[in-house]
XYZ file of N, CA and C in Angstrom:
567
model
N -12.287 4.597 28.338
C -13.365 3.980 28.881
C -13.657 3.738 30.225
N -12.351 3.048 31.116
C -12.477 3.171 32.740
C -12.633 4.486 33.260
N -12.116 5.685 32.575
C -12.033 7.142 33.386
C -13.078 7.575 33.177
N -13.909 7.360 32.291
C -15.099 7.955 31.861
C -16.236 7.006 32.639
N -16.131 5.950 32.797
C -17.022 5.043 33.708
C -16.953 5.507 35.322
N -15.743 5.605 35.782
C -15.420 6.182 37.059
C -16.111 7.227 37.277
N -15.815 8.062 36.432
C -16.202 9.839 36.354
C -17.856 9.545 36.660
N -18.432 8.962 36.082
C -19.775 8.701 35.995
C -20.134 8.327 37.156
N -19.777 6.949 37.749
C -20.386 7.030 38.899
C -19.916 7.927 39.886
N -18.985 8.502 39.953
C -18.508 9.535 40.982
C -19.451 10.940 40.868
N -19.691 11.016 39.694
C -20.588 11.991 39.699
C -22.005 11.825 40.290
N -22.670 10.609 40.260
C -23.454 10.375 40.630
C -23.627 10.505 42.123
N -22.518 10.439 43.001
C -22.405 10.463 44.602
C -22.100 11.983 44.835
N -21.944 12.728 43.990
C -21.312 14.095 44.242
C -22.390 14.816 44.337
N -22.609 15.810 45.695
C -23.302 16.888 45.365
C -22.966 18.060 44.751
N -24.214 18.705 44.195
C -23.475 19.996 43.597
C -22.345 20.707 44.381
N -21.861 21.448 43.336
C -20.604 22.182 43.912
C -19.427 21.963 43.595
N -18.543 22.524 44.513
C -17.133 22.312 43.561
C -16.481 21.244 43.174
N -16.866 20.051 43.899
C -16.348 18.509 43.740
C -17.024 17.947 42.707
N -18.365 18.351 42.364
C -19.146 18.181 41.211
C -18.776 18.402 39.995
N -18.310 19.859 40.012
C -17.572 20.709 39.073
C -16.392 20.013 38.496
N -15.726 19.505 39.486
C -14.464 19.030 39.081
C -14.329 17.724 38.252
N -15.188 16.719 38.843
C -15.994 15.624 38.323
C -16.293 15.413 36.586
N -17.405 16.612 36.504
C -17.602 16.918 35.120
C -16.571 17.238 34.414
N -15.502 18.182 34.843
C -14.026 18.536 33.866
C -13.579 17.437 33.726
N -13.362 16.460 34.617
C -12.774 15.298 34.484
C -13.557 14.315 33.364
N -14.657 13.981 33.584
C -15.335 13.579 32.584
C -15.208 14.293 30.977
N -15.506 15.403 31.203
C -15.428 16.349 29.753
C -14.438 16.119 29.002
N -13.123 15.846 29.609
C -11.596 15.686 29.181
C -11.396 14.314 28.876
N -12.145 13.554 29.372
C -12.009 11.990 29.098
C -12.273 11.919 27.826
N -13.506 12.207 27.584
C -14.723 11.947 26.468
C -13.712 12.868 25.604
N -13.394 14.189 25.499
C -12.380 14.677 24.561
C -11.253 14.079 24.211
N -10.275 13.294 24.885
C -9.485 12.964 24.817
C -9.861 11.409 24.090
N -10.733 10.733 24.334
C -11.073 9.589 23.629
C -11.140 9.882 22.356
N -12.311 10.752 21.911
C -12.453 11.206 20.385
C -11.319 11.295 19.760
N -10.334 11.996 20.557
C -8.681 12.455 19.914
C -8.255 11.221 19.255
N -8.240 10.218 20.373
C -7.735 9.157 20.092
C -8.274 8.211 19.161
N -9.656 8.147 18.812
C -10.338 7.604 17.871
C -10.081 8.113 16.942
N -10.071 9.310 16.249
C -9.547 9.762 15.316
C -8.412 9.876 14.641
N -7.216 9.955 16.022
C -5.783 9.588 15.672
C -5.788 8.281 14.835
N -6.614 7.241 15.569
C -6.075 5.840 15.353
C -6.898 5.580 13.544
N -7.948 6.433 13.757
C -8.433 6.306 12.488
C -7.376 6.614 11.140
N -6.828 7.737 11.546
C -5.779 8.346 10.676
C -4.655 7.849 10.626
N -4.161 6.732 11.682
C -3.189 5.831 11.597
C -3.141 5.085 10.504
N -4.378 4.445 10.449
C -4.770 3.415 9.723
C -4.753 3.767 8.191
N -3.858 3.770 7.297
C -4.442 3.824 6.184
C -4.335 2.553 5.245
N -5.783 1.987 5.249
C -5.775 1.212 4.305
C -6.270 1.744 3.051
N -7.344 2.119 2.694
C -7.766 2.793 1.841
C -7.940 4.282 1.519
N -7.150 4.507 0.655
C -7.153 5.814 0.482
C -8.425 6.580 -0.419
N -9.232 7.487 0.007
C -10.522 7.792 -0.573
C -10.347 8.853 -1.701
N -9.886 8.821 -2.638
C -9.417 10.338 -3.321
C -10.553 10.721 -4.145
N -10.499 12.378 -3.907
C -11.766 12.740 -4.578
C -11.026 14.266 -5.454
N -11.799 14.722 -6.307
C -11.077 15.988 -6.622
C -11.150 16.922 -5.231
N -10.279 17.646 -5.313
C -9.899 18.586 -4.221
C -9.496 20.057 -4.645
N -9.752 21.193 -3.802
C -9.636 22.584 -4.133
C -8.533 22.805 -3.520
N -7.833 23.590 -3.936
C -6.597 23.923 -2.879
C -7.139 24.794 -1.860
N -7.992 25.922 -2.420
C -8.482 26.661 -1.751
C -9.146 26.085 -0.191
N -9.767 25.018 -0.503
C -10.744 24.225 0.533
C -9.629 23.708 1.488
N -8.307 23.259 1.012
C -7.224 22.963 2.031
C -6.746 24.047 2.849
N -6.288 25.296 1.580
C -5.962 26.521 2.476
C -6.730 27.175 3.861
N -8.269 26.980 3.131
C -9.233 27.460 4.026
C -9.005 26.696 5.336
N -8.757 25.468 5.479
C -8.674 24.491 6.394
C -7.389 24.845 7.620
N -6.518 25.059 6.570
C -5.146 25.391 7.302
C -5.095 26.351 8.224
N -5.650 27.708 7.336
C -5.564 29.093 8.088
C -6.817 28.666 9.322
N -7.865 28.423 9.286
C -8.603 28.014 10.491
C -8.023 27.494 11.485
N -7.370 26.041 11.345
C -6.373 25.536 11.940
C -5.728 26.351 13.263
N -4.767 26.999 12.131
C -3.529 27.563 12.570
C -3.775 28.635 13.382
N -4.998 29.493 12.829
C -5.064 30.869 12.987
C -4.456 31.628 14.426
N -5.074 30.866 15.451
C -4.665 31.194 16.653
C -3.217 31.214 17.106
N -2.870 29.804 16.806
C -1.430 29.685 17.299
C -0.278 30.567 16.298
N -0.445 30.823 15.219
C 0.199 31.793 14.467
C 0.356 33.053 15.302
N -1.093 33.453 15.346
C -1.129 34.971 15.964
C 0.020 34.890 17.377
N -0.835 33.653 18.395
C 0.293 33.570 19.792
C 1.520 33.790 19.399
N 2.303 33.084 18.434
C 3.877 32.939 18.357
C 4.202 34.383 17.364
N 3.351 35.295 17.005
C 3.791 36.263 16.030
C 4.445 35.685 14.512
N 3.834 34.452 14.051
C 4.349 34.046 12.889
C 3.188 34.120 11.827
N 3.567 34.218 10.583
C 2.758 34.379 9.350
C 2.848 33.111 8.523
N 1.797 32.370 8.127
C 1.586 31.432 7.239
C 1.598 31.662 5.506
N 2.534 32.204 5.105
C 2.269 32.395 3.579
C 2.141 31.452 2.395
N 1.014 31.273 2.192
C 0.631 30.277 0.756
C 0.576 30.799 -0.250
N 1.321 30.352 -1.245
C 1.564 30.858 -2.745
C 1.111 29.042 -3.720
N 0.245 29.276 -4.592
C -0.266 28.506 -5.356
C -0.200 28.738 -6.971
N 0.340 28.271 -7.478
C 0.846 27.863 -8.908
C -1.007 28.377 -9.692
N -0.941 29.495 -10.599
C -2.388 29.756 -10.971
C -2.998 28.627 -11.617
N -2.247 28.171 -12.669
C -2.949 27.301 -13.347
C -2.299 25.607 -13.108
N -3.211 24.942 -12.494
C -2.994 23.270 -12.329
C -4.271 22.382 -13.095
N -3.669 21.092 -12.809
C -4.905 19.870 -12.866
C -5.561 19.649 -11.636
N -6.553 19.341 -11.917
C -7.611 19.049 -10.558
C -6.673 17.971 -9.813
N -6.526 18.512 -8.394
C -5.809 17.831 -7.439
C -6.695 16.977 -6.727
N -6.366 15.245 -6.875
C -7.382 14.636 -6.491
C -6.786 13.592 -5.251
N -7.228 13.735 -4.196
C -6.465 13.096 -2.888
C -7.471 12.759 -1.932
N -7.228 12.279 -0.818
C -7.732 11.873 0.274
C -7.568 13.363 0.843
N -8.760 14.176 0.680
C -8.452 15.658 1.410
C -8.188 15.515 3.020
N -8.618 14.616 3.800
C -8.342 14.118 5.082
C -6.867 14.117 5.402
N -6.264 13.026 4.581
C -4.983 12.575 4.741
C -3.977 13.849 4.357
N -4.225 14.499 3.434
C -3.413 15.428 2.811
C -3.644 16.711 3.846
N -4.524 17.251 3.950
C -4.604 18.265 4.807
C -4.074 17.706 6.640
N -4.302 16.557 6.773
C -3.550 16.252 8.067
C -1.792 16.252 7.922
N -1.735 15.853 6.647
C -0.207 15.949 6.312
C 0.525 17.007 6.492
N -0.368 18.280 5.836
C 0.191 19.508 5.755
C 0.185 20.092 7.380
N -1.080 19.640 8.104
C -0.783 20.474 9.717
C 0.413 19.632 9.924
N 0.508 18.268 10.049
C 1.896 17.715 10.673
C 3.053 18.454 10.594
N 3.404 18.738 9.049
C 4.336 19.691 8.428
C 4.483 20.705 9.106
N 3.544 21.689 8.830
C 3.504 23.250 9.395
C 3.402 23.218 10.947
N 2.891 22.297 11.737
C 3.147 22.602 13.007
C 4.604 22.313 13.616
N 5.369 21.060 12.747
C 7.122 21.245 12.771
C 7.755 22.553 12.707
N 6.984 23.056 11.495
C 7.790 24.489 11.350
C 7.490 25.586 12.318
N 6.118 25.491 12.767
C 6.023 26.563 13.859
C 6.847 26.268 14.827
N 6.979 24.971 15.428
C 7.891 24.437 16.524
C 9.223 25.090 16.272
N 9.768 25.158 15.192
C 11.168 25.595 14.827
C 11.207 27.088 14.428
N 10.084 27.866 14.422
C 10.398 29.293 13.820
C 10.267 30.197 15.188
N 10.985 31.174 14.974
C 10.835 32.451 16.054
C 9.959 33.367 15.678
N 9.399 34.255 16.689
C 8.413 35.114 16.576
C 9.067 36.387 15.331
N 7.869 36.550 14.512
C 8.212 37.557 13.469
C 8.447 36.864 12.262
N 8.642 35.509 12.165
C 9.165 34.705 10.920
C 8.137 34.544 9.951
N 8.001 34.054 8.811
C 7.306 33.496 7.893
C 7.478 32.040 7.838
N 6.643 31.331 7.527
C 6.431 29.708 7.119
C 5.889 29.860 6.073
N 6.311 29.163 5.009
C 5.972 29.400 3.493
C 5.484 28.008 2.894
N 4.384 28.063 2.339
C 3.694 26.975 1.881
C 3.556 27.066 0.304
N 4.316 26.115 -0.526
C 4.548 26.760 -2.062
C 3.875 25.268 -2.865
N 2.659 25.573 -3.852
C 1.836 24.231 -4.069
C 2.051 24.699 -5.510
N 2.481 23.749 -6.268
C 2.670 23.592 -7.810
C 2.650 22.446 -8.508
N 2.363 22.270 -9.651
C 2.370 21.018 -10.318
C 3.548 21.158 -11.092
N 4.785 20.100 -11.059
C 5.548 19.710 -11.947
C 5.113 18.786 -13.398
N 5.555 19.492 -14.043
C 4.681 18.377 -15.147
C 5.712 17.556 -15.894
N 6.807 17.885 -15.369
C 8.045 16.728 -16.097
C 7.737 15.543 -15.017
N 7.438 15.479 -13.869
C 7.224 13.989 -12.982
C 5.734 14.004 -13.112
N 4.813 14.998 -13.609
C 3.351 14.894 -13.873
C 3.311 14.565 -12.120
N 3.680 15.347 -11.360
C 3.314 15.217 -9.782
C 3.185 16.607 -9.160
N 2.063 16.694 -8.100
C 1.895 18.085 -7.419
C 3.030 18.074 -6.204
N 3.836 19.196 -6.223
C 4.791 19.680 -5.076
C 4.150 20.664 -4.114
N 4.223 20.286 -2.816
C 4.083 20.863 -1.910
C 5.172 21.095 -0.850
N 5.536 22.327 -0.754
C 6.780 22.719 -0.359
C 6.346 23.539 0.759
N 7.355 22.948 1.794
C 7.011 23.915 3.583
C 8.447 24.582 3.623
N 8.582 25.646 3.909
C 9.503 26.302 4.409
C 9.765 27.064 5.321
N 10.607 26.536 6.426
C 10.535 27.728 7.579
C 12.183 27.908 7.708
N 12.140 29.127 8.978
C 13.576 29.586 8.810
C 14.212 29.430 10.344
N 14.143 27.930 10.582
C 14.046 27.375 12.353
C 15.928 27.151 12.049
N 16.418 26.643 12.842
C 17.720 26.472 13.334
C 18.186 25.194 12.501
N 17.654 24.467 12.092
C 17.903 23.480 10.829
C 18.034 22.502 12.040
N 18.541 21.231 11.261
C 18.921 19.762 11.951
C 20.009 19.231 11.562
N 20.680 18.286 12.362
C 21.711 17.794 11.955
C 21.615 16.770 10.851
N 22.736 16.216 10.674
C 22.451 14.809 9.770
C 21.751 13.594 10.717
N 22.217 13.698 11.645
C 21.928 12.765 12.656
C 20.136 12.807 12.418
N 19.878 13.934 13.137
C 18.455 14.145 13.240
C 17.598 14.029 11.927
N 18.176 14.508 10.686
C 17.628 14.590 9.374
C 17.388 13.103 9.326
N 18.299 12.044 9.553
C 18.282 10.804 9.061
C 17.057 9.986 9.781
N 16.825 10.516 10.657
C 15.541 10.215 11.697
C 14.337 10.673 11.942
N 13.909 11.591 11.321
C 12.910 12.215 11.476
C 11.796 11.355 11.096
N 11.831 10.698 9.889
C 10.712 10.002 9.877
C 10.528 8.449 10.307
N 11.245 8.171 11.749
C 11.180 7.363 12.323
C 9.703 7.494 13.345
N 8.935 6.570 13.702
C 8.096 6.768 14.346
C 8.293 6.535 16.125
N 8.097 7.820 16.168
C 8.422 7.960 18.412
C 9.838 8.533 18.022
N 10.056 9.000 17.174
C 11.416 9.859 17.145
C 11.003 11.340 17.800
N 11.710 12.011 18.294
C 11.592 13.585 18.532
C 13.160 13.914 18.368
N 12.937 15.136 18.456
C 14.389 15.857 17.957
C 14.448 16.709 20.006
N 14.253 16.235 20.721
C 14.457 16.923 21.651
C 13.224 18.039 22.396
N 12.199 17.797 21.318
C 11.131 18.833 21.962
C 10.097 18.533 22.870
N 9.520 19.579 23.896
C 8.994 19.319 25.034
C 7.481 18.786 24.621
N 7.184 19.138 23.334
C 5.688 18.400 23.456
C 5.826 17.661 21.953
N 4.685 16.606 21.790
C 4.967 15.624 20.303
C 5.061 14.676 20.757
N 4.393 13.515 19.891
C 4.505 11.708 20.184
C 5.617 11.359 19.613
N 6.433 12.200 18.407
C 7.352 11.616 17.453
C 6.654 10.886 16.142
N 5.315 11.063 16.401
C 4.354 10.004 15.013
C 3.960 11.111 13.952
N 3.951 12.623 14.271
C 3.674 13.370 12.987
C 4.279 12.858 11.663
N 5.141 13.146 11.659
C 6.457 12.976 10.170
C 5.822 11.605 9.975
N 5.874 10.697 10.653
C 5.775 9.137 10.422
C 4.589 8.752 9.637
N 3.797 9.618 10.155
C 2.262 9.386 9.862
C 2.334 10.022 8.595
N 3.033 11.331 8.216
C 2.849 12.017 7.102
C 3.460 11.490 6.142
N 4.300 10.711 6.331
C 5.244 10.200 5.112
C 4.214 9.041 4.755
N 3.857 8.373 5.643
C 3.046 7.194 5.232
C 1.704 7.540 4.432
N 1.478 8.829 4.904
C -0.395 9.504 4.438
C 0.300 9.398 2.662
N 1.716 10.358 2.256
C 2.149 10.920 1.326
C 2.415 9.763 0.259
N 2.835 8.477 1.040
C 3.199 7.309 0.308
C 1.840 6.713 -0.284
N 1.017 6.662 0.659
C -0.327 5.998 0.174
C -0.682 6.990 -1.160
N -0.463 7.764 -1.593
C -1.316 8.664 -2.484
C 0.046 8.489 -3.955
N 0.708 7.430 -3.635
C 2.186 7.621 -4.798
C 3.011 8.595 -4.632
N 3.368 9.274 -3.593
C 4.179 10.549 -3.739
C 5.107 10.073 -2.859
N 6.302 11.015 -2.509
C 7.239 11.083 -1.597
C 7.237 12.088 -1.018
N 8.041 12.136 0.327
C 8.325 13.314 0.880
C 9.552 13.363 1.400
N 10.484 14.754 1.320
C 11.612 14.690 1.620
C 11.836 15.578 2.555
N 13.385 16.040 3.024
C 13.366 17.140 4.158
C 15.173 17.411 3.982
N 15.259 18.885 3.535
C 16.301 19.448 3.224
C 16.664 20.285 4.275
N 17.831 19.881 4.816
C 17.932 21.084 6.224
C 19.849 20.578 6.270
N 19.875 21.550 7.031
C 21.308 21.638 7.815
C 21.423 22.251 8.717
N 22.188 21.923 9.802
C 22.618 22.510 10.997
C 22.583 24.276 10.854
N 21.730 24.781 11.755
C 22.476 25.766 11.296
C 21.129 26.817 10.521
N 20.407 26.262 9.387
C 19.740 26.793 8.316
C 18.261 25.750 8.592
N 17.404 26.524 8.388
C 15.974 26.127 8.222
C 15.957 24.859 6.804
């Protein structure tokens, strides 16, 4: 709020030119940051889940669009396989899509150029649950790292990231009555 307000005041006093352009850039970035923060806060407050019948094709398209450039830049491939026949998936599409975004983002960060990240979607009749499994070929995690990955603000030394992605993913999955687990060992993704 304050950055936007001061930027607007500064913009009024600047003549057209390089300084005005810089102030416009500050104003634009402050608005984008504010919008992102609002969306993040809405996502982090899981009060009521809004389940609707959801198509895995819709989720797959959202993921492909979201990661298209990042995968190309890193020379990675996201391979999505989906069981051919499944019951209707009823979920809060926004929360589940964002859960997958967080998990795939971590897989991208762990992967080396030329590798594949696998997303396998299937229905387990014995548990009457959907299983969404993401596999990467990264360097793996130690037992200590593995025991802490769902702790808010924990990062495993990454240069970027807030340490909230996996904590939120867990919260969103649990809000759907599901569980989230990670299997890894040092040296193997």
